[in-house]
Short mmCIF file of C-alpha atoms in Angstrom, two decimals:
data_model
loop_
_atom_site.label_atom_id
_atom_site.label_comp_id
_atom_site.label_asym_id
_atom_site.label_seq_id
_atom_site.Cartn_x
_atom_site.Cartn_y
_atom_site.Cartn_z
CA LYS A 757 9.56 6.76 -8.26
CA SER A 758 6.33 5.41 -9.55
CA PHE A 759 5.69 1.81 -8.82
CA SER A 760 3.05 -0.67 -9.86
CA ILE A 761 1.32 -3.30 -7.99
CA GLU A 762 3.32 -6.11 -9.76
CA GLU A 763 6.45 -4.60 -8.19
CA THR A 764 5.12 -5.06 -4.60
CA GLN A 765 4.81 -8.72 -5.45
CA ARG A 766 8.29 -9.12 -7.07
CA TYR A 767 10.62 -7.91 -4.36
CA ALA A 768 11.84 -10.47 -1.82
CA ALA A 769 10.19 -10.36 1.58
CA SER A 770 7.75 -7.58 0.51
CA ALA A 771 4.69 -9.70 1.56
CA ASP A 772 2.62 -7.68 -0.84
CA ASP A 773 3.30 -4.69 1.26
CA PRO A 774 4.27 -1.47 -0.59
CA ALA A 775 6.24 -0.10 2.43
CA ARG A 776 8.37 -3.26 2.59
CA MET A 777 8.97 -3.16 -1.16
CA ALA A 778 10.12 0.57 -0.91
CA SER A 779 12.95 -0.39 1.45
CA ASN A 780 14.56 -1.96 -1.56
CA TYR A 781 15.24 1.54 -3.21
CA ALA A 782 18.52 3.36 -2.88
CA GLY A 783 18.73 5.47 0.20
CA VAL A 784 15.80 3.76 1.82
CA SER A 785 15.96 1.28 4.71
CA ASN A 786 13.80 -0.63 7.15
CA ALA A 787 14.20 1.66 10.36
CA GLY A 788 13.28 -1.11 12.73
CA ASP A 789 13.52 -4.79 12.93
CA ASP A 790 11.90 -7.38 10.55
CA PHE A 791 8.66 -7.14 12.52
CA SER A 792 8.00 -3.63 11.34
CA ASN A 793 7.73 -1.82 7.98
CA ASP A 794 8.96 1.66 9.16
CA ILE A 795 10.80 3.50 6.41
CA SER A 796 13.93 5.58 6.94
CA ILE A 797 14.91 7.72 4.05
CA ARG A 798 18.58 8.87 3.95
CA GLY A 799 18.78 8.40 7.74
CA ASN A 800 15.83 10.56 8.68
CA SER A 801 13.32 9.55 11.24
CA PRO A 802 10.48 7.35 10.04
CA LYS A 803 8.04 9.82 11.63
CA GLY A 804 9.00 12.25 8.87
CA LEU A 805 7.18 10.08 6.13
CA LEU A 806 4.00 11.50 4.87
CA TRP A 807 1.25 9.08 3.82
CA ARG A 808 -1.37 10.22 1.15
CA MET A 809 -4.22 8.27 -0.33
CA GLU A 810 -6.00 9.73 -3.42
CA GLY A 811 -4.49 13.16 -2.49
CA ILE A 812 -5.62 13.22 1.06
CA GLU A 813 -3.13 12.86 4.08
CA ILE A 814 -3.84 9.84 6.04
CA PRO A 815 -2.44 8.59 9.44
CA ASN A 816 -0.31 5.54 9.66
CA PRO A 817 -1.92 2.91 7.45
CA ASN A 818 -0.43 -0.16 9.19
CA HIS A 819 -1.55 -2.73 11.64
CA PHE A 820 0.20 -2.68 15.02
CA GLY A 821 1.65 0.82 14.40
CA SER A 822 2.89 2.93 17.23
CA ASP A 823 1.43 6.47 18.12
CA GLY A 824 2.97 9.05 15.85
CA GLY A 825 4.81 6.45 13.79
CA SER A 826 4.82 5.70 10.22
CA GLY A 827 5.14 1.89 10.27
CA GLY A 828 3.72 -1.32 11.81
CA GLY A 829 3.47 -4.94 11.41
CA ILE A 830 1.85 -4.98 8.02
CA SER A 831 0.03 -2.63 5.76
CA MET A 832 -3.72 -2.28 6.10
CA ILE A 833 -3.97 -1.36 2.40
CA SER A 834 -4.23 -4.38 0.21
CA SER A 835 -1.96 -4.34 -2.87
CA SER A 836 -4.76 -5.71 -4.90
CA THR A 837 -6.76 -2.52 -4.54
CA MET A 838 -3.89 -0.24 -5.43
CA SER A 839 -3.06 1.44 -8.80
CA THR A 840 0.19 2.87 -9.91
CA SER A 841 1.38 4.96 -6.94
CA ASP A 842 4.33 7.42 -6.22
CA PHE A 843 7.11 7.20 -3.63
CA TYR A 844 9.13 10.41 -3.25
CA THR A 845 12.55 10.21 -1.32
CA GLY A 846 13.51 13.82 -2.01
CA ALA A 847 12.94 17.10 -3.72
CA PHE A 848 9.22 16.64 -3.66
CA PRO A 849 6.52 19.31 -4.68
CA ALA A 850 5.27 21.98 -2.29
CA GLU A 851 1.92 20.26 -2.12
CA PHE A 852 3.67 17.85 0.34
CA GLY A 853 4.46 20.57 2.84
CA ASN A 854 4.17 18.30 5.98
CA ALA A 855 6.64 15.79 4.84
CA THR A 856 10.27 16.05 6.07
CA SER A 857 11.85 12.87 4.79
CA GLY A 858 9.62 11.37 2.13
CA VAL A 859 6.07 10.82 0.69
CA PHE A 860 4.05 7.77 -0.03
CA ASP A 861 1.24 8.85 -2.37
CA ILE A 862 -1.06 5.87 -2.77
CA ASN A 863 -3.63 5.73 -5.60
CA LEU A 864 -6.47 3.20 -5.68
CA ARG A 865 -7.79 1.44 -8.77
CA THR A 866 -11.36 1.00 -10.11
CA GLY A 867 -12.80 -2.40 -10.54
CA ASN A 868 -13.03 -4.35 -13.72
CA ASN A 869 -15.92 -2.95 -15.73
CA GLU A 870 -16.02 -5.66 -18.39
CA THR A 871 -15.84 -9.05 -16.48
CA GLN A 872 -16.50 -10.39 -13.09
CA GLU A 873 -13.45 -11.68 -11.28
CA ALA A 874 -12.59 -12.99 -7.75
CA SER A 875 -9.43 -14.01 -5.90
CA PHE A 876 -8.48 -15.56 -2.56
CA LYS A 877 -5.12 -15.74 -0.90
CA LEU A 878 -4.04 -17.74 2.07
CA GLY A 879 -0.82 -17.32 3.68
CA SER A 880 1.20 -17.22 7.01
CA LEU A 881 0.10 -13.64 7.57
CA GLY A 882 -3.59 -14.18 7.03
CA ILE A 883 -6.32 -14.49 4.39
CA GLU A 884 -7.53 -12.16 1.69
CA ALA A 885 -10.44 -12.29 -0.65
CA SER A 886 -11.61 -9.85 -3.28
CA THR A 887 -14.20 -9.64 -6.03
CA GLU A 888 -14.78 -7.05 -8.75
CA GLY A 889 -16.88 -6.51 -11.87
CA PRO A 890 -19.40 -4.44 -13.61
CA PHE A 891 -22.64 -3.33 -11.96
CA SER A 892 -24.57 -4.04 -15.35
CA LYS A 893 -23.55 -4.71 -18.92
CA LYS A 894 -24.96 -1.43 -20.02
CA SER A 895 -23.02 0.65 -17.62
CA LYS A 896 -19.32 1.47 -17.27
CA ALA A 897 -19.64 1.48 -13.59
CA SER A 898 -17.86 -1.15 -11.51
CA TYR A 899 -17.30 -2.41 -7.94
CA LEU A 900 -14.32 -3.62 -6.09
CA ILE A 901 -14.71 -5.28 -2.76
CA ASN A 902 -11.68 -6.58 -0.69
CA TYR A 903 -11.48 -8.23 2.62
CA ARG A 904 -8.32 -8.97 4.69
CA TYR A 905 -7.86 -10.77 8.00
CA SER A 906 -4.38 -10.93 9.63
CA SER A 907 -3.55 -14.02 11.71
CA SER A 908 -0.28 -12.47 13.00
CA SER A 909 -0.09 -10.71 16.50
CA SER A 910 1.64 -7.70 17.76
CA THR A 911 5.14 -8.44 19.18
#
């Protein structure tokens, strides 16, 4: 299932977290309590989930995650820096050989190369600020800078 950033903002209680959003799909559930975003796919262990970013395997991308786990309190990856990404819940390609239950393949987006933009979010989980724009009007190169600070603590 491919998903867009807008979807992470539409689902109830997702808190702009793609892992929490994915628990709304069929066969996928939150394996822990509401304080964690562990993903269980068809009853498999959350530890069988493979996280990838831009085609490279990464460890648990969550704050307050346990050793060897796949979840935590909230994602370290800001949804405002993500592009359309893929979430596999079964029958995934051989390139995901280390996965036993599912694959979260995250893609990042490039900055806006036409106009400069900035955003700021303030919520119960913390703050987030980002800015993006072109390096120069003559170039197609762009930048995207994002900062997040979590005000929540581990339970």
